[in-house]
Short mmCIF file of N, CA, C and O in Angstrom, two decimals:
data_model
loop_
_atom_site.label_atom_id
_atom_site.label_comp_id
_atom_site.label_asym_id
_atom_site.label_seq_id
_atom_site.Cartn_x
_atom_site.Cartn_y
_atom_site.Cartn_z
N UNK A 1098 120.82 127.46 89.52
CA UNK A 1098 120.16 126.99 90.44
C UNK A 1098 120.26 126.14 90.95
O UNK A 1098 120.50 124.80 90.04
N UNK A 1099 119.73 125.90 92.37
CA UNK A 1099 120.06 124.93 93.35
C UNK A 1099 118.86 124.90 93.44
O UNK A 1099 117.95 125.29 94.04
N UNK A 1100 118.60 122.93 93.20
CA UNK A 1100 117.34 122.75 93.81
C UNK A 1100 117.52 122.29 95.79
O UNK A 1100 118.60 122.05 96.07
N UNK A 1101 116.29 122.61 96.05
CA UNK A 1101 116.41 121.90 97.86
C UNK A 1101 116.39 120.78 98.38
O UNK A 1101 116.38 119.96 97.31
N UNK A 1102 116.87 120.89 98.91
CA UNK A 1102 117.26 119.43 99.72
C UNK A 1102 116.30 118.59 99.97
O UNK A 1102 116.57 117.19 99.88
N UNK A 1103 115.18 119.15 100.40
CA UNK A 1103 114.02 118.57 100.38
C UNK A 1103 113.66 117.78 101.98
O UNK A 1103 113.25 116.33 101.87
N UNK A 1104 115.16 117.50 102.83
CA UNK A 1104 115.05 117.39 104.06
C UNK A 1104 113.73 116.52 104.73
O UNK A 1104 113.53 116.10 105.85
N UNK A 1105 112.51 118.25 104.83
CA UNK A 1105 111.56 117.89 105.51
C UNK A 1105 110.28 117.07 104.39
O UNK A 1105 109.54 116.93 105.35
N UNK A 1106 110.25 116.57 103.41
CA UNK A 1106 109.72 116.05 102.56
C UNK A 1106 109.51 114.25 103.43
O UNK A 1106 110.20 114.13 103.42
N UNK A 1107 108.29 113.88 103.81
CA UNK A 1107 107.95 112.98 104.22
C UNK A 1107 107.84 111.42 103.19
O UNK A 1107 108.89 110.51 103.85
N UNK A 1108 108.45 111.56 102.17
CA UNK A 1108 109.00 110.55 101.56
C UNK A 1108 110.49 110.29 101.92
O UNK A 1108 111.18 109.35 101.94
N UNK A 1109 111.39 111.36 102.28
CA UNK A 1109 112.35 111.21 102.88
C UNK A 1109 112.81 110.92 104.11
O UNK A 1109 113.50 110.46 104.94
N UNK A 1110 111.31 111.29 105.27
CA UNK A 1110 111.77 110.44 106.37
C UNK A 1110 112.02 108.96 106.61
O UNK A 1110 111.23 108.31 106.16
N UNK A 1111 112.24 108.39 107.99
CA UNK A 1111 112.78 107.32 107.96
C UNK A 1111 111.11 107.17 108.13
O UNK A 1111 110.21 107.54 108.42
N UNK A 1112 111.44 105.35 107.23
CA UNK A 1112 109.91 104.84 107.84
C UNK A 1112 109.06 104.22 108.85
O UNK A 1112 107.98 104.89 109.24
N UNK A 1113 109.89 104.26 110.35
CA UNK A 1113 109.51 104.19 111.41
C UNK A 1113 108.76 106.10 112.06
O UNK A 1113 108.18 105.84 112.99
N UNK A 1114 109.54 106.90 111.51
CA UNK A 1114 109.53 108.69 111.93
C UNK A 1114 107.78 108.35 111.08
O UNK A 1114 107.22 108.74 111.56
N UNK A 1115 107.60 108.15 109.65
CA UNK A 1115 106.78 108.23 109.26
C UNK A 1115 105.39 107.38 110.37
O UNK A 1115 104.27 107.93 109.95
N UNK A 1116 105.70 105.97 110.18
CA UNK A 1116 104.87 105.45 110.94
C UNK A 1116 104.27 106.19 111.95
O UNK A 1116 103.23 106.57 112.71
N UNK A 1117 104.88 106.80 112.73
CA UNK A 1117 104.81 107.67 114.30
C UNK A 1117 104.03 108.43 114.26
O UNK A 1117 103.25 109.17 114.08
N UNK A 1118 104.39 109.36 113.01
CA UNK A 1118 104.02 111.04 112.77
C UNK A 1118 102.80 111.08 112.09
O UNK A 1118 101.70 111.12 112.13
N UNK A 1119 102.60 109.74 111.18
CA UNK A 1119 100.91 109.51 110.67
C UNK A 1119 100.50 108.62 111.52
O UNK A 1119 99.59 108.47 109.78
N UNK A 1120 100.35 107.76 112.21
CA UNK A 1120 99.60 106.43 112.51
C UNK A 1120 98.52 106.93 112.30
O UNK A 1120 98.18 108.17 112.61
N UNK A 1121 97.64 106.25 111.92
CA UNK A 1121 95.60 106.55 111.69
C UNK A 1121 95.59 107.65 110.91
O UNK A 1121 94.68 108.45 110.25
N UNK A 1122 96.74 108.12 110.35
CA UNK A 1122 96.40 109.13 108.51
C UNK A 1122 96.23 108.26 107.63
O UNK A 1122 97.28 107.54 107.45
N UNK A 1123 95.15 108.44 106.61
CA UNK A 1123 95.60 107.85 105.11
C UNK A 1123 96.89 108.25 104.41
O UNK A 1123 97.17 107.85 103.78
N UNK A 1124 97.40 108.96 104.88
CA UNK A 1124 98.71 109.82 104.07
C UNK A 1124 99.44 108.77 104.24
O UNK A 1124 100.62 108.45 103.92
N UNK A 1125 99.93 108.25 105.40
CA UNK A 1125 100.97 107.04 105.44
C UNK A 1125 100.70 105.64 104.67
O UNK A 1125 101.62 105.55 104.25
N UNK A 1126 99.35 105.40 104.46
CA UNK A 1126 99.48 104.10 103.14
C UNK A 1126 100.03 104.87 102.13
O UNK A 1126 100.46 104.38 101.24
N UNK A 1127 99.51 106.34 101.41
CA UNK A 1127 100.11 106.86 100.23
C UNK A 1127 100.91 106.75 100.48
O UNK A 1127 101.80 106.48 99.61
N UNK A 1128 102.22 107.32 101.53
CA UNK A 1128 103.55 107.16 101.65
C UNK A 1128 103.68 105.98 101.28
O UNK A 1128 104.81 106.01 100.73
N UNK A 1129 103.57 105.30 102.15
CA UNK A 1129 104.24 103.75 101.96
C UNK A 1129 104.11 103.45 100.91
O UNK A 1129 105.30 102.65 100.25
N UNK A 1130 103.19 103.57 99.79
CA UNK A 1130 102.33 103.06 98.31
C UNK A 1130 103.57 104.16 97.16
O UNK A 1130 104.81 103.39 96.36
N UNK A 1131 103.91 104.97 98.07
CA UNK A 1131 105.16 106.11 96.78
C UNK A 1131 106.13 105.81 97.34
O UNK A 1131 107.07 105.38 96.41
N UNK A 1132 106.77 105.43 98.26
CA UNK A 1132 108.06 104.79 98.49
C UNK A 1132 108.34 103.74 97.73
O UNK A 1132 109.44 103.61 97.25
N UNK A 1133 107.10 102.27 98.16
CA UNK A 1133 107.51 101.27 97.40
C UNK A 1133 107.38 101.50 95.76
O UNK A 1133 108.71 101.10 95.27
N UNK A 1134 106.88 102.72 95.20
CA UNK A 1134 106.86 103.15 93.52
C UNK A 1134 108.14 103.36 93.76
O UNK A 1134 109.23 103.45 92.62
N UNK A 1135 109.29 104.11 94.01
CA UNK A 1135 110.39 104.48 94.17
C UNK A 1135 111.34 103.67 94.05
O UNK A 1135 112.08 103.66 93.45
N UNK A 1136 111.27 102.94 95.20
CA UNK A 1136 111.80 101.74 95.41
C UNK A 1136 112.15 100.96 94.23
O UNK A 1136 112.92 100.52 93.20
N UNK A 1137 110.69 100.72 93.18
CA UNK A 1137 110.43 100.36 91.93
C UNK A 1137 111.57 100.52 90.99
O UNK A 1137 112.26 100.05 90.26
N UNK A 1138 111.42 101.67 90.96
CA UNK A 1138 111.64 102.73 89.49
C UNK A 1138 113.36 102.45 90.05
O UNK A 1138 114.17 102.51 88.79
N UNK A 1139 113.99 102.63 91.15
CA UNK A 1139 115.44 102.67 91.83
C UNK A 1139 115.42 101.08 91.00
O UNK A 1139 116.70 101.17 90.22
N UNK A 1140 114.91 100.14 91.19
CA UNK A 1140 115.43 98.92 90.53
C UNK A 1140 115.49 98.90 88.79
O UNK A 1140 116.28 98.29 88.24
N UNK A 1141 114.92 99.38 88.49
CA UNK A 1141 114.12 99.40 87.07
C UNK A 1141 115.83 100.27 86.70
O UNK A 1141 116.28 99.98 85.70
N UNK A 1142 116.16 100.81 87.23
CA UNK A 1142 116.70 101.73 86.88
C UNK A 1142 117.99 101.15 86.62
O UNK A 1142 119.22 101.91 85.48
N UNK A 1143 118.66 100.92 87.95
CA UNK A 1143 119.30 99.42 88.07
C UNK A 1143 119.18 98.86 86.64
O UNK A 1143 120.44 98.80 86.18
N UNK A 1144 118.72 98.04 86.60
CA UNK A 1144 117.97 96.94 85.30
C UNK A 1144 118.28 97.54 84.11
O UNK A 1144 118.96 96.73 83.83
N UNK A 1145 118.04 98.94 83.82
CA UNK A 1145 118.37 99.64 82.86
C UNK A 1145 120.03 99.59 82.22
O UNK A 1145 120.06 100.67 81.07
N UNK A 1146 120.62 99.66 83.29
CA UNK A 1146 122.18 100.38 83.17
C UNK A 1146 122.43 101.76 83.30
O UNK A 1146 123.58 102.16 83.06
N UNK A 1147 121.62 101.99 84.73
CA UNK A 1147 122.01 103.58 85.06
C UNK A 1147 123.69 103.61 85.87
O UNK A 1147 124.35 104.14 85.57
N UNK A 1148 123.95 102.13 86.44
CA UNK A 1148 125.36 102.59 87.17
C UNK A 1148 126.61 102.09 86.08
O UNK A 1148 127.30 102.87 86.19
N UNK A 1149 126.49 101.59 84.98
CA UNK A 1149 127.08 101.72 83.23
C UNK A 1149 127.19 103.03 83.08
O UNK A 1149 127.97 103.68 82.75
N UNK A 1150 126.06 103.56 82.63
CA UNK A 1150 126.05 105.05 82.36
C UNK A 1150 126.83 106.01 83.32
O UNK A 1150 128.01 106.61 82.54
N UNK A 1151 127.05 105.59 84.45
CA UNK A 1151 127.80 106.80 85.31
C UNK A 1151 129.08 106.56 85.16
O UNK A 1151 130.24 106.66 84.91
N UNK A 1152 129.76 104.76 85.07
CA UNK A 1152 130.86 104.53 84.75
C UNK A 1152 131.94 105.42 83.37
O UNK A 1152 132.39 105.88 83.41
N UNK A 1153 130.61 105.25 82.33
CA UNK A 1153 131.01 105.51 81.50
C UNK A 1153 131.22 107.38 81.34
O UNK A 1153 132.24 107.65 80.57
N UNK A 1154 130.50 107.88 81.43
CA UNK A 1154 130.38 109.18 81.82
C UNK A 1154 131.95 109.59 82.79
O UNK A 1154 132.83 110.80 82.58
N UNK A 1155 132.18 109.09 83.52
CA UNK A 1155 133.10 109.10 84.61
C UNK A 1155 134.90 108.75 83.37
O UNK A 1155 135.37 109.88 83.65
N UNK A 1156 134.67 107.79 83.23
CA UNK A 1156 135.85 107.63 81.90
C UNK A 1156 135.72 108.33 81.00
O UNK A 1156 136.91 108.90 80.71
N UNK A 1157 134.64 109.02 80.48
CA UNK A 1157 135.04 109.96 79.79
C UNK A 1157 135.56 110.96 79.78
O UNK A 1157 136.10 112.09 78.98
N UNK A 1158 135.22 111.72 81.11
CA UNK A 1158 135.46 112.97 81.67
C UNK A 1158 134.68 113.84 81.03
O UNK A 1158 135.20 115.33 81.14
N UNK A 1159 133.54 113.82 80.83
CA UNK A 1159 132.42 114.13 80.13
C UNK A 1159 131.79 115.19 80.93
O UNK A 1159 131.95 116.20 80.90
N UNK A 1160 131.68 114.36 82.42
CA UNK A 1160 131.28 115.22 83.83
C UNK A 1160 131.98 115.01 84.48
O UNK A 1160 132.14 114.18 85.41
N UNK A 1161 132.72 116.08 84.34
CA UNK A 1161 133.60 116.18 86.33
C UNK A 1161 133.41 116.48 87.66
O UNK A 1161 133.21 116.01 88.27
N UNK A 1162 132.01 116.50 87.56
CA UNK A 1162 131.06 116.66 88.88
C UNK A 1162 130.52 115.46 89.07
O UNK A 1162 129.89 116.15 90.11
N UNK A 1163 130.61 114.29 88.80
CA UNK A 1163 129.48 113.33 88.87
C UNK A 1163 130.51 113.06 90.68
O UNK A 1163 131.63 113.10 90.67
N UNK A 1164 129.87 112.90 91.68
CA UNK A 1164 130.53 112.54 92.91
C UNK A 1164 130.94 111.41 92.99
O UNK A 1164 130.31 110.57 92.28
N UNK A 1165 131.38 111.18 94.09
CA UNK A 1165 132.23 109.99 94.17
C UNK A 1165 130.89 108.78 94.84
O UNK A 1165 130.14 109.62 95.52
N UNK A 1166 130.83 107.60 94.28
CA UNK A 1166 130.44 106.60 95.12
C UNK A 1166 129.11 106.63 93.77
O UNK A 1166 128.89 107.78 92.31
N UNK A 1167 127.88 106.13 93.37
CA UNK A 1167 126.92 105.88 92.68
C UNK A 1167 126.23 107.01 93.02
O UNK A 1167 125.71 107.57 94.20
N UNK A 1168 125.41 108.00 91.98
CA UNK A 1168 124.51 108.91 91.43
C UNK A 1168 123.51 108.19 91.86
O UNK A 1168 122.43 108.96 92.49
N UNK A 1169 123.49 106.95 90.73
CA UNK A 1169 121.65 106.35 91.25
C UNK A 1169 121.63 105.74 92.16
O UNK A 1169 122.40 104.59 92.49
N UNK A 1170 121.30 106.16 93.43
CA UNK A 1170 121.01 105.15 94.72
C UNK A 1170 119.30 105.47 95.45
O UNK A 1170 118.26 106.01 94.89
N UNK A 1171 119.34 104.65 96.22
CA UNK A 1171 117.51 105.00 96.52
C UNK A 1171 117.57 106.19 96.90
O UNK A 1171 116.46 106.75 96.96
N UNK A 1172 118.41 106.51 98.17
CA UNK A 1172 118.03 108.14 98.37
C UNK A 1172 118.06 108.86 97.63
O UNK A 1172 117.04 109.64 97.56
N UNK A 1173 118.47 109.04 96.20
CA UNK A 1173 119.06 110.00 95.48
C UNK A 1173 117.61 109.85 94.42
O UNK A 1173 116.90 110.80 94.11
N UNK A 1174 116.99 108.48 93.99
CA UNK A 1174 115.71 108.46 93.42
C UNK A 1174 114.33 108.71 94.52
O UNK A 1174 113.29 109.37 93.72
N UNK A 1175 114.45 108.50 95.65
CA UNK A 1175 113.59 108.92 96.80
C UNK A 1175 113.24 110.67 96.51
O UNK A 1175 112.90 111.25 96.84
N UNK A 1176 114.94 111.19 96.47
CA UNK A 1176 115.49 112.33 96.37
C UNK A 1176 114.50 113.38 95.18
O UNK A 1176 113.77 114.37 95.21
N UNK A 1177 114.44 112.52 93.90
CA UNK A 1177 114.39 112.95 93.18
C UNK A 1177 112.63 112.91 93.21
O UNK A 1177 112.25 114.15 92.38
N UNK A 1178 111.77 112.04 93.15
CA UNK A 1178 110.57 111.83 93.77
C UNK A 1178 110.02 113.44 94.32
O UNK A 1178 109.10 113.74 94.12
N UNK A 1179 110.37 113.04 95.38
CA UNK A 1179 110.17 114.39 96.74
C UNK A 1179 110.72 115.98 96.16
O UNK A 1179 109.63 116.39 96.38
N UNK A 1180 111.68 116.05 95.28
CA UNK A 1180 111.79 117.18 94.01
C UNK A 1180 110.64 117.27 93.12
O UNK A 1180 110.22 118.59 93.59
N UNK A 1181 109.73 116.18 92.59
CA UNK A 1181 109.31 116.63 92.05
C UNK A 1181 107.87 116.42 92.30
O UNK A 1181 106.87 117.29 92.11
N UNK A 1182 107.29 116.35 93.26
CA UNK A 1182 106.14 115.90 94.07
C UNK A 1182 106.23 117.40 94.14
O UNK A 1182 104.85 117.41 94.75
N UNK A 1183 107.24 117.95 95.26
CA UNK A 1183 106.87 119.91 95.55
C UNK A 1183 106.73 120.69 94.62
O UNK A 1183 106.46 121.26 95.07
N UNK A 1184 106.51 120.09 93.75
CA UNK A 1184 106.32 121.25 92.47
C UNK A 1184 104.86 121.98 92.44
O UNK A 1184 103.96 120.38 92.38
N UNK A 1185 104.52 122.33 91.82
CA UNK A 1185 103.22 122.99 91.53
C UNK A 1185 102.42 122.78 90.53
O UNK A 1185 102.47 123.74 89.21
N UNK A 1186 102.39 121.31 90.07
CA UNK A 1186 102.23 121.08 88.66
C UNK A 1186 101.88 119.79 88.87
O UNK A 1186 102.22 118.79 89.45
N UNK A 1187 101.64 119.18 87.44
CA UNK A 1187 101.32 117.66 88.06
C UNK A 1187 101.21 116.84 86.05
O UNK A 1187 101.19 117.90 85.53
N UNK A 1188 101.70 115.72 86.37
CA UNK A 1188 101.86 115.47 84.79
C UNK A 1188 100.56 114.10 84.76
O UNK A 1188 100.47 113.27 85.39
N UNK A 1189 99.82 114.19 83.67
CA UNK A 1189 99.02 113.21 83.18
C UNK A 1189 99.46 112.23 81.94
O UNK A 1189 99.91 112.50 81.27
N UNK A 1190 100.41 111.83 82.35
CA UNK A 1190 100.79 110.09 81.52
C UNK A 1190 100.40 108.94 81.23
O UNK A 1190 99.80 108.11 82.24
N UNK A 1191 99.98 108.95 79.74
CA UNK A 1191 98.84 108.14 79.79
C UNK A 1191 99.82 105.94 79.44
O UNK A 1191 100.16 106.05 78.39
N UNK A 1192 99.85 105.85 80.21
CA UNK A 1192 100.54 104.04 80.06
C UNK A 1192 100.19 103.34 79.36
O UNK A 1192 100.35 102.16 78.87
N UNK A 1193 99.01 103.80 78.33
CA UNK A 1193 98.34 102.63 77.66
C UNK A 1193 98.01 103.05 76.23
O UNK A 1193 97.21 103.16 75.21
N UNK A 1194 98.79 102.10 75.56
CA UNK A 1194 99.47 102.21 74.55
C UNK A 1194 97.53 102.20 73.80
O UNK A 1194 97.54 102.50 72.15
N UNK A 1195 96.97 101.40 73.78
CA UNK A 1195 96.02 100.20 73.54
C UNK A 1195 94.62 101.75 73.25
O UNK A 1195 94.01 102.06 71.57
N UNK A 1196 95.04 102.53 74.17
CA UNK A 1196 93.99 103.28 73.46
C UNK A 1196 94.06 104.41 72.60
O UNK A 1196 93.59 104.65 71.95
N UNK A 1197 95.46 105.35 72.64
CA UNK A 1197 96.26 105.31 71.45
C UNK A 1197 95.96 105.05 69.76
O UNK A 1197 95.61 104.97 68.74
N UNK A 1198 95.93 103.82 69.68
CA UNK A 1198 95.74 102.80 68.50
C UNK A 1198 94.31 103.45 68.15
O UNK A 1198 93.92 103.31 67.60
N UNK A 1199 93.53 103.10 69.12
CA UNK A 1199 91.98 102.99 68.92
C UNK A 1199 91.77 104.55 68.41
O UNK A 1199 91.25 104.51 67.11
N UNK A 1200 92.23 105.52 68.96
CA UNK A 1200 91.58 106.74 68.85
C UNK A 1200 92.82 106.93 67.39
O UNK A 1200 91.62 107.40 66.25
N UNK A 1201 93.56 106.17 67.12
CA UNK A 1201 94.46 106.53 65.66
C UNK A 1201 92.86 105.85 64.51
O UNK A 1201 92.76 106.20 63.17
N UNK A 1202 92.58 104.29 65.00
CA UNK A 1202 91.81 103.28 63.77
C UNK A 1202 90.18 104.86 63.56
O UNK A 1202 90.29 104.64 62.86
N UNK A 1203 90.30 105.28 64.80
CA UNK A 1203 88.86 106.08 64.61
C UNK A 1203 89.19 107.17 63.60
O UNK A 1203 87.84 107.49 62.89
N UNK A 1204 90.09 107.63 63.61
CA UNK A 1204 90.21 108.78 62.64
C UNK A 1204 90.46 108.45 61.14
O UNK A 1204 90.07 108.51 60.11
#
């Protein structure tokens, strides 16, 4: 099973194109915020060692299909977000660990 390339997804549009096509729309602000989040995610992946993992996998020979160049790029993170966002489901992730602790104390 192959995933689509998502080339038509607004998250993958050139920022100037998005500004032109979405001028005056609330979607432009949403798109700018989502893109900023993706670029922040990309930076975090690099800080967590994503490029080192790629080098280890290449050296081990366990993953022969890794393309030349970095797999974790700004573009690949934007593609992954566009692919996830285009699916018909939602994720609700509670990032507040304090709520979980309070619930455990109440029980």
